[in-house]
């Protein structure tokens, strides 16, 4: 599964690279911010679909200046990007072994409110709920970044104590910024790349894309290991 985020001039949701191939949509889940909506919208296509299918048609007319998508096989139930209020959260990486080391102590930290954020109890869902717990309702960019740093510290403490692995490629957004984090306890971290759009790319000029895959030819920059980068509408 790949993770892709976009921030910049408004563009059609289905034009974000990775969500479709020729005239068909690949399996994907998308969250995007629409003008006049207090919270991001979200949809999922769990299998390849023609672009004129009804479910896809509902998305074709939407444009957005901030999107977060996952592409590839989509599991049953709640999927990434997870949503809470004005926030979207996407994760690619691994907590291994999750059930034996991470699940019980992380879930035990969660308040009843955090536990209602998603019905899923997958590793990425537990990370999402833990991050929300650490935010304590703050949704400004600096607080999103601080919450991610504290999330990673909490999980890595468990990993190091139990000789487990915790690797992270995370993107979160409040609709006006992207906070990206690439770090972990292992030597083989998930990749993360970024690119600034131009007339020669599928991304509009001044648009910024962050992704775990190089989705098209271009001047991609690899995010350094153990780094956090914040992209804003002005950067």
GROMACS .gro file of N, CA and C in nm, residues 1-5 68-70 80 89-95 124 127 148 151-152 156 166-172 179-185 188-193 210-213 223-228:
model
  156
    1UNK      N    1   0.084  -0.119   0.000
    1UNK     CA    2   0.000   0.000   0.000
    1UNK      C    3   0.088   0.124   0.000
    2UNK      N    4   0.053   0.222  -0.081
    2UNK     CA    5   0.128   0.347  -0.085
    2UNK      C    6   0.048   0.458  -0.020
    3UNK      N    7   0.118   0.559   0.029
    3UNK     CA    8   0.061   0.672   0.098
    3UNK      C    9   0.103   0.798   0.025
    4UNK      N   10   0.006   0.884  -0.009
    4UNK     CA   11   0.036   1.005  -0.085
    4UNK      C   12  -0.043   1.122  -0.027
    5UNK      N   13   0.024   1.236  -0.012
    5UNK     CA   14  -0.042   1.358   0.034
    5UNK      C   15  -0.012   1.471  -0.063
   68UNK      N   16  -0.513   1.349   0.116
   68UNK     CA   17  -0.433   1.240   0.170
   68UNK      C   18  -0.496   1.110   0.124
   69UNK      N   19  -0.421   1.026   0.053
   69UNK     CA   20  -0.476   0.904  -0.004
   69UNK      C   21  -0.387   0.784   0.026
   70UNK      N   22  -0.451   0.667   0.028
   70UNK     CA   23  -0.379   0.541   0.028
   70UNK      C   24  -0.425   0.462  -0.093
   80UNK      N   25  -0.749   0.383   0.613
   80UNK     CA   26  -0.674   0.507   0.605
   80UNK      C   27  -0.709   0.581   0.475
   89UNK      N   28  -0.501   1.139   0.896
   89UNK     CA   29  -0.382   1.067   0.942
   89UNK      C   30  -0.356   0.949   0.851
   90UNK      N   31  -0.233   0.938   0.802
   90UNK     CA   32  -0.195   0.823   0.721
   90UNK      C   33  -0.061   0.766   0.766
   91UNK      N   34  -0.051   0.633   0.767
   91UNK     CA   35   0.069   0.564   0.817
   91UNK      C   36   0.106   0.450   0.725
   92UNK      N   37   0.236   0.440   0.698
   92UNK     CA   38   0.292   0.319   0.637
   92UNK      C   39   0.417   0.283   0.716
   93UNK      N   40   0.428   0.160   0.754
   93UNK     CA   41   0.543   0.117   0.832
   93UNK      C   42   0.511  -0.014   0.899
   94UNK      N   43   0.562  -0.035   1.018
   94UNK     CA   44   0.538  -0.162   1.084
   94UNK      C   45   0.567  -0.157   1.233
   95UNK      N   46   0.483  -0.225   1.310
   95UNK     CA   47   0.505  -0.252   1.451
   95UNK      C   48   0.508  -0.403   1.465
  124UNK      N   49  -0.212   0.060   1.253
  124UNK     CA   50  -0.221   0.201   1.213
  124UNK      C   51  -0.335   0.273   1.286
  127UNK      N   52  -0.216   0.353   1.639
  127UNK     CA   53  -0.127   0.469   1.634
  127UNK      C   54  -0.208   0.598   1.620
  148UNK      N   55   0.315   1.396   1.707
  148UNK     CA   56   0.383   1.287   1.637
  148UNK      C   57   0.514   1.252   1.706
  151UNK      N   58   0.427   1.055   2.008
  151UNK     CA   59   0.380   0.923   1.967
  151UNK      C   60   0.497   0.830   1.938
  152UNK      N   61   0.591   0.878   1.858
  152UNK     CA   62   0.707   0.796   1.822
  152UNK      C   63   0.788   0.760   1.946
  156UNK      N   64   0.853   0.380   2.044
  156UNK     CA   65   0.991   0.332   2.038
  156UNK      C   66   1.040   0.285   2.175
  166UNK      N   67   0.979  -0.087   1.535
  166UNK     CA   68   0.875   0.014   1.512
  166UNK      C   69   0.927   0.113   1.408
  167UNK      N   70   0.873   0.107   1.288
  167UNK     CA   71   0.915   0.194   1.178
  167UNK      C   72   0.798   0.278   1.130
  168UNK      N   73   0.825   0.403   1.096
  168UNK     CA   74   0.718   0.499   1.068
  168UNK      C   75   0.743   0.576   0.939
  169UNK      N   76   0.642   0.581   0.854
  169UNK     CA   77   0.629   0.683   0.750
  169UNK      C   78   0.488   0.738   0.769
  170UNK      N   79   0.478   0.858   0.825
  170UNK     CA   80   0.350   0.915   0.864
  170UNK      C   81   0.331   1.052   0.798
  171UNK      N   82   0.209   1.077   0.753
  171UNK     CA   83   0.170   1.212   0.709
  171UNK      C   84   0.039   1.246   0.779
  172UNK      N   85   0.033   1.363   0.840
  172UNK     CA   86  -0.091   1.413   0.900
  172UNK      C   87  -0.116   1.553   0.845
  179UNK      N   88   0.236   1.753   0.785
  179UNK     CA   89   0.345   1.719   0.875
  179UNK      C   90   0.386   1.576   0.842
  180UNK      N   91   0.511   1.558   0.805
  180UNK     CA   92   0.560   1.428   0.761
  180UNK      C   93   0.672   1.382   0.853
  181UNK      N   94   0.674   1.253   0.879
  181UNK     CA   95   0.773   1.196   0.970
  181UNK      C   96   0.821   1.063   0.915
  182UNK      N   97   0.954   1.048   0.910
  182UNK     CA   98   1.014   0.922   0.866
  182UNK      C   99   1.121   0.882   0.968
  183UNK      N  100   1.096   0.777   1.042
  183UNK     CA  101   1.190   0.735   1.144
  183UNK      C  102   1.160   0.590   1.184
  184UNK      N  103   1.237   0.537   1.278
  184UNK     CA  104   1.212   0.401   1.325
  184UNK      C  105   1.331   0.343   1.396
  185UNK      N  106   1.312   0.223   1.447
  185UNK     CA  107   1.417   0.154   1.521
  185UNK      C  108   1.499   0.062   1.431
  188UNK      N  109   1.586  -0.054   0.790
  188UNK     CA  110   1.518  -0.051   0.661
  188UNK      C  111   1.389   0.028   0.675
  189UNK      N  112   1.400   0.160   0.682
  189UNK     CA  113   1.283   0.245   0.703
  189UNK      C  114   1.198   0.253   0.578
  190UNK      N  115   1.066   0.273   0.592
  190UNK     CA  116   0.982   0.296   0.475
  190UNK      C  117   1.030   0.421   0.401
  191UNK      N  118   1.029   0.420   0.269
  191UNK     CA  119   1.073   0.538   0.195
  191UNK      C  120   0.970   0.649   0.201
  192UNK      N  121   1.016   0.773   0.187
  192UNK     CA  122   0.929   0.888   0.171
  192UNK      C  123   0.997   0.987   0.077
  193UNK      N  124   0.920   1.037  -0.020
  193UNK     CA  125   0.973   1.129  -0.119
  193UNK      C  126   0.883   1.252  -0.127
  210UNK      N  127   0.386   1.456  -0.125
  210UNK     CA  128   0.467   1.371  -0.037
  210UNK      C  129   0.413   1.230  -0.053
  211UNK      N  130   0.502   1.133  -0.075
  211UNK     CA  131   0.454   0.999  -0.108
  211UNK      C  132   0.557   0.894  -0.068
  212UNK      N  133   0.511   0.772  -0.050
  212UNK     CA  134   0.600   0.661  -0.023
  212UNK      C  135   0.647   0.592  -0.150
  213UNK      N  136   0.603   0.641  -0.267
  213UNK     CA  137   0.647   0.587  -0.396
  213UNK      C  138   0.673   0.702  -0.492
  223UNK      N  139   1.318   1.203   0.172
  223UNK     CA  140   1.325   1.256   0.307
  223UNK      C  141   1.428   1.177   0.386
  224UNK      N  142   1.512   1.247   0.459
  224UNK     CA  143   1.617   1.182   0.535
  224UNK      C  144   1.558   1.095   0.645
  225UNK      N  145   1.634   0.993   0.682
  225UNK     CA  146   1.593   0.908   0.794
  225UNK      C  147   1.591   0.989   0.922
  226UNK      N  148   1.496   0.956   1.010
  226UNK     CA  149   1.483   1.019   1.141
  226UNK      C  150   1.462   1.170   1.127
  227UNK      N  151   1.373   1.206   1.036
  227UNK     CA  152   1.348   1.348   1.012
  227UNK      C  153   1.198   1.376   1.011
  228UNK      N  154   1.165   1.500   1.048
  228UNK     CA  155   1.029   1.551   1.037
  228UNK      C  156   1.034   1.676   0.950
   0.00000   0.00000   0.00000
